[in-house]
Amino acid sequence: MRADTAPRLCLGGVMHARHWPVMHRFAYPLAWVRLPLSRLHEAGNVLFGVERARLFSFRYRDHGARDGSPLLPWIRALLAQHGLAEACNGEVVLQTFPRLMGFVFNPVSFWFCHDRAGVLRAVLCEVNNTFGERHNYLVAHPDARPIVSGDSFRSSKVFHVSPFFPVRGEYRFRFAERGSVASVAIDLFDAGRHQLTTRMSGRAEALSAPGLMRVALRFPFMTLGVVARIHWQALKLFLKRVPFHRKPVPPLKETTS
């Protein structure tokens, strides 16, 4: 898996399927961006602003340290803390939802960390819940060897996301690319049982004003819709009498690796 060094707009969708204690599945079309952090200055156009107000925008304060500081030094420091500075010394591509009319909520963003040859070596999964909390899951091979399509990474679940799942079990992450199509698979297992399947897949194209206009016309409430759909699906689970779990105290550590 190699770095795409140009800003991209991705058109695709997300699917969630709960397998226990009831079956519950939904899928929605969506769009997101993939931004090489060393080339953020090239991403702007009349509809997309980096630290500028546009119909679509990207703000540093939505990621990383959340204080508006540049993102590349932040992710470099985090990788160094986890012994990945040498392996991940190339481009970092951030996959995330942009702000639309100033609003955004990102259930999860992905930082794809490459070496100087453009080969993927680590991925930071930046998770947010609707309570304003966040946690990072950093995945890489123990020897930091290249990540290839289909490699599986395991990480203990330590962060509260949905009140309809307890904070326990194990995530399994997989990343794949085929041509211009990139996908992420996240599965949750608990006590040997497959609890949840999540898939996010999209086709990349140039991050252009015409492409963004098509997205705005097709999904005029895209980012607000993410939050609305979360609550709509939560209501459905409540009506199905899925057990409810109160939110625990968030983990002290910011990143799990």
mmCIF file of C-alpha atoms in Angstrom:
data_model
loop_
_atom_site.group_PDB
_atom_site.id
_atom_site.type_symbol
_atom_site.label_atom_id
_atom_site.label_comp_id
_atom_site.label_asym_id
_atom_site.label_seq_id
_atom_site.Cartn_x
_atom_site.Cartn_y
_atom_site.Cartn_z
ATOM 1 C CA MET A 1 0.000 0.000 0.000
ATOM 2 C CA ARG A 2 1.583 3.245 -1.165
ATOM 3 C CA ALA A 3 1.028 6.918 -0.394
ATOM 4 C CA ASP A 4 -1.106 9.022 -2.726
ATOM 5 C CA THR A 5 0.689 12.348 -2.633
ATOM 6 C CA ALA A 6 -2.181 14.468 -3.988
ATOM 7 C CA PRO A 7 -5.245 15.689 -2.053
ATOM 8 C CA ARG A 8 -8.198 13.459 -2.890
ATOM 9 C CA LEU A 9 -11.976 13.421 -2.617
ATOM 10 C CA CYS A 10 -13.401 9.939 -1.981
ATOM 11 C CA LEU A 11 -16.921 8.918 -2.931
ATOM 12 C CA GLY A 12 -18.253 5.787 -1.306
ATOM 13 C CA GLY A 13 -20.127 4.652 1.748
ATOM 14 C CA VAL A 14 -20.105 3.115 5.200
ATOM 15 C CA MET A 15 -21.799 -0.067 6.436
ATOM 16 C CA HIS A 16 -22.405 -1.302 9.980
ATOM 17 C CA ALA A 17 -23.784 -4.737 10.832
ATOM 18 C CA ARG A 18 -24.462 -5.831 14.424
ATOM 19 C CA HIS A 19 -24.564 -9.602 14.851
ATOM 20 C CA TRP A 20 -25.511 -10.008 18.510
ATOM 21 C CA PRO A 21 -27.777 -9.977 20.541
ATOM 22 C CA VAL A 22 -29.931 -8.856 17.607
ATOM 23 C CA MET A 23 -29.201 -8.428 13.927
ATOM 24 C CA HIS A 24 -29.108 -4.789 12.901
ATOM 25 C CA ARG A 25 -27.593 -3.466 9.686
ATOM 26 C CA PHE A 26 -27.440 -0.105 7.919
ATOM 27 C CA ALA A 27 -25.468 1.442 5.077
ATOM 28 C CA TYR A 28 -25.179 5.047 3.900
ATOM 29 C CA PRO A 29 -23.443 6.737 0.962
ATOM 30 C CA LEU A 30 -20.877 9.330 2.040
ATOM 31 C CA ALA A 31 -17.864 11.313 0.889
ATOM 32 C CA TRP A 32 -14.595 12.151 2.639
ATOM 33 C CA VAL A 33 -11.181 13.595 1.889
ATOM 34 C CA ARG A 34 -7.639 12.195 1.963
ATOM 35 C CA LEU A 35 -5.083 14.921 2.686
ATOM 36 C CA PRO A 36 -1.270 14.508 2.497
ATOM 37 C CA LEU A 37 -0.186 16.582 5.478
ATOM 38 C CA SER A 38 2.989 17.879 3.839
ATOM 39 C CA ARG A 39 0.905 19.266 0.962
ATOM 40 C CA LEU A 40 -2.088 20.740 2.765
ATOM 41 C CA HIS A 41 -1.373 24.108 1.156
ATOM 42 C CA GLU A 42 -2.267 22.536 -2.218
ATOM 43 C CA ALA A 43 -5.706 21.309 -1.121
ATOM 44 C CA GLY A 44 -7.557 24.625 -1.143
ATOM 45 C CA ASN A 45 -9.922 25.781 -3.874
ATOM 46 C CA VAL A 46 -13.007 27.970 -4.152
ATOM 47 C CA LEU A 47 -15.111 25.366 -2.283
ATOM 48 C CA PHE A 48 -12.495 23.846 0.050
ATOM 49 C CA GLY A 49 -10.583 25.890 2.597
ATOM 50 C CA VAL A 50 -7.665 24.847 4.786
ATOM 51 C CA GLU A 51 -7.956 27.047 7.868
ATOM 52 C CA ARG A 52 -10.301 29.241 5.806
ATOM 53 C CA ALA A 53 -14.070 29.528 5.652
ATOM 54 C CA ARG A 54 -15.462 27.801 2.563
ATOM 55 C CA LEU A 55 -18.465 25.587 1.826
ATOM 56 C CA PHE A 56 -16.155 22.683 2.777
ATOM 57 C CA SER A 57 -13.254 23.294 5.142
ATOM 58 C CA PHE A 58 -10.512 21.603 7.126
ATOM 59 C CA ARG A 59 -9.426 22.896 10.530
ATOM 60 C CA TYR A 60 -6.335 21.810 12.446
ATOM 61 C CA ARG A 61 -8.268 22.011 15.718
ATOM 62 C CA ASP A 62 -10.471 19.075 14.681
ATOM 63 C CA HIS A 63 -7.533 16.660 14.929
ATOM 64 C CA GLY A 64 -4.271 15.969 16.720
ATOM 65 C CA ALA A 65 -3.706 18.155 19.755
ATOM 66 C CA ARG A 66 -7.047 19.947 19.111
ATOM 67 C CA ASP A 67 -5.441 23.311 19.801
ATOM 68 C CA GLY A 68 -5.128 24.536 16.224
ATOM 69 C CA SER A 69 -1.431 23.683 15.971
ATOM 70 C CA PRO A 70 0.026 22.053 12.806
ATOM 71 C CA LEU A 71 -0.728 18.362 12.538
ATOM 72 C CA LEU A 72 2.454 16.950 11.029
ATOM 73 C CA PRO A 73 4.678 17.714 14.066
ATOM 74 C CA TRP A 74 2.007 16.206 16.332
ATOM 75 C CA ILE A 75 1.814 12.888 14.497
ATOM 76 C CA ARG A 76 5.620 12.743 14.148
ATOM 77 C CA ALA A 77 5.965 13.127 17.924
ATOM 78 C CA LEU A 78 3.339 10.452 18.586
ATOM 79 C CA LEU A 79 5.041 8.002 16.219
ATOM 80 C CA ALA A 80 8.374 8.683 17.937
ATOM 81 C CA GLN A 81 6.822 7.928 21.337
ATOM 82 C CA HIS A 82 5.831 4.504 20.029
ATOM 83 C CA GLY A 83 9.143 3.694 18.348
ATOM 84 C CA LEU A 84 7.907 4.274 14.805
ATOM 85 C CA ALA A 85 9.739 7.476 13.864
ATOM 86 C CA GLU A 86 12.305 5.756 11.635
ATOM 87 C CA ALA A 87 9.818 3.461 9.923
ATOM 88 C CA CYS A 88 7.242 6.238 9.363
ATOM 89 C CA ASN A 89 9.544 8.962 8.033
ATOM 90 C CA GLY A 90 7.554 9.724 4.884
ATOM 91 C CA GLU A 91 4.167 11.168 3.972
ATOM 92 C CA VAL A 92 1.225 11.042 6.380
ATOM 93 C CA VAL A 93 -2.196 11.018 4.700
ATOM 94 C CA LEU A 94 -5.211 11.948 6.836
ATOM 95 C CA GLN A 95 -8.554 10.455 5.807
ATOM 96 C CA THR A 96 -11.443 12.330 7.383
ATOM 97 C CA PHE A 97 -14.774 14.065 6.868
ATOM 98 C CA PRO A 98 -14.372 17.764 6.080
ATOM 99 C CA ARG A 99 -16.473 20.448 7.641
ATOM 100 C CA LEU A 100 -19.582 21.286 5.600
ATOM 101 C CA MET A 101 -20.948 24.772 6.241
ATOM 102 C CA GLY A 102 -18.707 24.852 9.315
ATOM 103 C CA PHE A 103 -19.923 21.644 10.993
ATOM 104 C CA VAL A 104 -18.256 18.247 11.283
ATOM 105 C CA PHE A 105 -18.352 15.119 13.389
ATOM 106 C CA ASN A 106 -15.858 12.346 12.680
ATOM 107 C CA PRO A 107 -16.662 8.988 14.309
ATOM 108 C CA VAL A 108 -13.205 7.880 13.132
ATOM 109 C CA SER A 109 -10.395 9.423 11.092
ATOM 110 C CA PHE A 110 -7.392 7.509 9.773
ATOM 111 C CA TRP A 111 -3.795 8.746 9.636
ATOM 112 C CA PHE A 112 -1.906 6.601 7.096
ATOM 113 C CA CYS A 113 1.805 6.825 7.946
ATOM 114 C CA HIS A 114 4.334 5.914 5.238
ATOM 115 C CA ASP A 115 8.083 5.607 4.881
ATOM 116 C CA ARG A 116 10.179 7.732 2.505
ATOM 117 C CA ALA A 117 9.504 5.258 -0.319
ATOM 118 C CA GLY A 118 5.753 5.816 0.118
ATOM 119 C CA VAL A 119 5.080 2.406 1.671
ATOM 120 C CA LEU A 120 2.469 2.198 4.434
ATOM 121 C CA ARG A 121 3.973 1.283 7.836
ATOM 122 C CA ALA A 122 1.399 2.334 10.472
ATOM 123 C CA VAL A 123 -2.155 3.648 10.800
ATOM 124 C CA LEU A 124 -3.522 5.831 13.584
ATOM 125 C CA CYS A 125 -7.273 5.399 14.051
ATOM 126 C CA GLU A 126 -8.579 8.556 15.758
ATOM 127 C CA VAL A 127 -11.961 7.762 17.333
ATOM 128 C CA ASN A 128 -14.508 10.301 18.610
ATOM 129 C CA ASN A 129 -17.714 9.662 20.525
ATOM 130 C CA THR A 130 -20.770 11.896 20.784
ATOM 131 C CA PHE A 131 -19.799 12.879 24.342
ATOM 132 C CA GLY A 132 -16.884 14.988 23.091
ATOM 133 C CA GLU A 133 -14.255 12.397 24.016
ATOM 134 C CA ARG A 134 -11.644 10.788 21.787
ATOM 135 C CA HIS A 135 -9.080 8.005 21.770
ATOM 136 C CA ASN A 136 -6.450 6.770 19.316
ATOM 137 C CA TYR A 137 -5.670 3.207 18.277
ATOM 138 C CA LEU A 138 -2.222 2.944 16.671
ATOM 139 C CA VAL A 139 -1.683 -0.209 14.617
ATOM 140 C CA ALA A 140 1.507 -1.496 13.017
ATOM 141 C CA HIS A 141 3.406 -4.761 12.724
ATOM 142 C CA PRO A 142 5.697 -5.436 15.721
ATOM 143 C CA ASP A 143 8.729 -5.141 13.415
ATOM 144 C CA ALA A 144 7.193 -2.139 11.566
ATOM 145 C CA ARG A 145 7.349 -4.020 8.267
ATOM 146 C CA PRO A 146 5.191 -2.753 5.372
ATOM 147 C CA ILE A 147 1.435 -3.085 5.663
ATOM 148 C CA VAL A 148 -0.124 -4.851 2.692
ATOM 149 C CA SER A 149 -3.772 -5.178 1.726
ATOM 150 C CA GLY A 150 -5.556 -7.668 3.939
ATOM 151 C CA ASP A 151 -3.134 -7.588 6.895
ATOM 152 C CA SER A 152 -5.066 -7.839 10.165
ATOM 153 C CA PHE A 153 -4.281 -5.898 13.338
ATOM 154 C CA ARG A 154 -5.760 -6.516 16.790
ATOM 155 C CA SER A 155 -6.320 -3.985 19.541
ATOM 156 C CA SER A 156 -8.234 -4.233 22.818
ATOM 157 C CA LYS A 157 -11.310 -2.023 22.987
ATOM 158 C CA VAL A 158 -10.711 0.545 25.756
ATOM 159 C CA PHE A 159 -12.901 3.491 24.706
ATOM 160 C CA HIS A 160 -16.659 4.013 24.969
ATOM 161 C CA VAL A 161 -18.310 4.631 21.610
ATOM 162 C CA SER A 162 -21.854 3.245 21.696
ATOM 163 C CA PRO A 163 -24.018 2.785 24.814
ATOM 164 C CA PHE A 164 -25.180 -0.479 23.226
ATOM 165 C CA PHE A 165 -21.756 -2.086 23.541
ATOM 166 C CA PRO A 166 -19.712 -2.523 26.733
ATOM 167 C CA VAL A 167 -16.087 -1.359 26.782
ATOM 168 C CA ARG A 168 -14.501 -4.756 26.297
ATOM 169 C CA GLY A 169 -13.509 -7.075 23.520
ATOM 170 C CA GLU A 170 -11.090 -6.758 20.656
ATOM 171 C CA TYR A 171 -11.043 -4.737 17.436
ATOM 172 C CA ARG A 172 -9.586 -6.206 14.267
ATOM 173 C CA PHE A 173 -8.499 -3.667 11.668
ATOM 174 C CA ARG A 174 -7.785 -4.308 7.978
ATOM 175 C CA PHE A 175 -6.839 -1.867 5.233
ATOM 176 C CA ALA A 176 -6.933 -2.517 1.499
ATOM 177 C CA GLU A 177 -6.404 -0.739 -1.808
ATOM 178 C CA ARG A 178 -7.329 -1.792 -5.305
ATOM 179 C CA GLY A 179 -6.582 0.842 -7.900
ATOM 180 C CA SER A 180 -8.336 4.053 -6.881
ATOM 181 C CA VAL A 181 -10.586 2.261 -4.353
ATOM 182 C CA ALA A 182 -9.467 2.216 -0.707
ATOM 183 C CA SER A 183 -11.302 0.430 2.092
ATOM 184 C CA VAL A 184 -11.154 -0.009 5.850
ATOM 185 C CA ALA A 185 -12.627 -2.958 7.747
ATOM 186 C CA ILE A 186 -13.164 -2.902 11.508
ATOM 187 C CA ASP A 187 -14.608 -5.925 13.300
ATOM 188 C CA LEU A 188 -15.403 -6.178 17.002
ATOM 189 C CA PHE A 189 -15.127 -9.511 18.814
ATOM 190 C CA ASP A 190 -16.063 -10.210 22.434
ATOM 191 C CA ALA A 191 -15.799 -13.534 24.251
ATOM 192 C CA GLY A 192 -15.100 -15.266 20.954
ATOM 193 C CA ARG A 193 -18.274 -13.893 19.360
ATOM 194 C CA HIS A 194 -18.298 -11.635 16.296
ATOM 195 C CA GLN A 195 -20.248 -8.616 17.543
ATOM 196 C CA LEU A 196 -19.937 -5.915 14.881
ATOM 197 C CA THR A 197 -18.823 -5.491 11.272
ATOM 198 C CA THR A 198 -17.912 -2.050 9.934
ATOM 199 C CA ARG A 199 -16.834 -1.329 6.367
ATOM 200 C CA MET A 200 -15.843 1.990 4.774
ATOM 201 C CA SER A 201 -14.940 2.043 1.102
ATOM 202 C CA GLY A 202 -14.569 4.803 -1.467
ATOM 203 C CA ARG A 203 -13.148 5.657 -4.874
ATOM 204 C CA ALA A 204 -10.632 8.507 -4.951
ATOM 205 C CA GLU A 205 -10.655 11.372 -7.418
ATOM 206 C CA ALA A 206 -9.045 14.797 -7.529
ATOM 207 C CA LEU A 207 -10.126 17.166 -4.752
ATOM 208 C CA SER A 208 -11.713 19.651 -7.140
ATOM 209 C CA ALA A 209 -14.407 22.294 -6.917
ATOM 210 C CA PRO A 210 -16.700 20.471 -9.411
ATOM 211 C CA GLY A 211 -16.385 17.246 -7.422
ATOM 212 C CA LEU A 212 -17.151 19.024 -4.161
ATOM 213 C CA MET A 213 -20.158 20.710 -5.721
ATOM 214 C CA ARG A 214 -21.539 17.316 -6.740
ATOM 215 C CA VAL A 215 -21.084 16.127 -3.154
ATOM 216 C CA ALA A 216 -22.828 19.232 -1.764
ATOM 217 C CA LEU A 217 -25.791 18.745 -4.090
ATOM 218 C CA ARG A 218 -26.045 15.034 -3.327
ATOM 219 C CA PHE A 219 -25.411 15.273 0.435
ATOM 220 C CA PRO A 220 -26.392 18.818 1.482
ATOM 221 C CA PHE A 221 -26.494 17.797 5.167
ATOM 222 C CA MET A 222 -23.676 15.243 5.027
ATOM 223 C CA THR A 223 -21.809 16.001 8.255
ATOM 224 C CA LEU A 224 -24.906 16.928 10.246
ATOM 225 C CA GLY A 225 -26.470 13.759 8.873
ATOM 226 C CA VAL A 226 -23.717 11.657 10.447
ATOM 227 C CA VAL A 227 -24.837 12.750 13.917
ATOM 228 C CA ALA A 228 -28.535 12.457 13.065
ATOM 229 C CA ARG A 229 -28.061 8.916 11.779
ATOM 230 C CA ILE A 230 -26.132 7.880 14.898
ATOM 231 C CA HIS A 231 -29.047 8.917 17.071
ATOM 232 C CA TRP A 232 -31.634 7.413 14.705
ATOM 233 C CA GLN A 233 -29.881 4.028 14.772
ATOM 234 C CA ALA A 234 -29.545 4.292 18.582
ATOM 235 C CA LEU A 235 -33.323 4.729 18.827
ATOM 236 C CA LYS A 236 -33.853 1.615 16.716
ATOM 237 C CA LEU A 237 -31.549 -0.398 18.978
ATOM 238 C CA PHE A 238 -33.373 0.912 22.046
ATOM 239 C CA LEU A 239 -36.702 -0.207 20.566
ATOM 240 C CA LYS A 240 -35.165 -3.629 19.895
ATOM 241 C CA ARG A 241 -34.344 -3.780 23.638
ATOM 242 C CA VAL A 242 -30.609 -4.097 23.128
ATOM 243 C CA PRO A 243 -28.912 -3.807 26.575
ATOM 244 C CA PHE A 244 -27.822 -0.263 27.458
ATOM 245 C CA HIS A 245 -24.421 0.465 29.043
ATOM 246 C CA ARG A 246 -23.626 3.685 30.883
ATOM 247 C CA LYS A 247 -20.596 5.649 29.783
ATOM 248 C CA PRO A 248 -17.522 4.813 31.884
ATOM 249 C CA VAL A 249 -14.632 7.138 32.652
ATOM 250 C CA PRO A 250 -12.438 7.470 29.521
ATOM 251 C CA PRO A 251 -8.975 5.867 29.540
ATOM 252 C CA LEU A 252 -6.103 7.889 30.946
ATOM 253 C CA LYS A 253 -3.852 7.128 28.008
ATOM 254 C CA GLU A 254 -4.609 9.014 24.785
ATOM 255 C CA THR A 255 -3.314 6.265 22.494
ATOM 256 C CA THR A 256 -3.527 2.466 22.567
ATOM 257 C CA SER A 257 -0.950 0.546 20.548
#
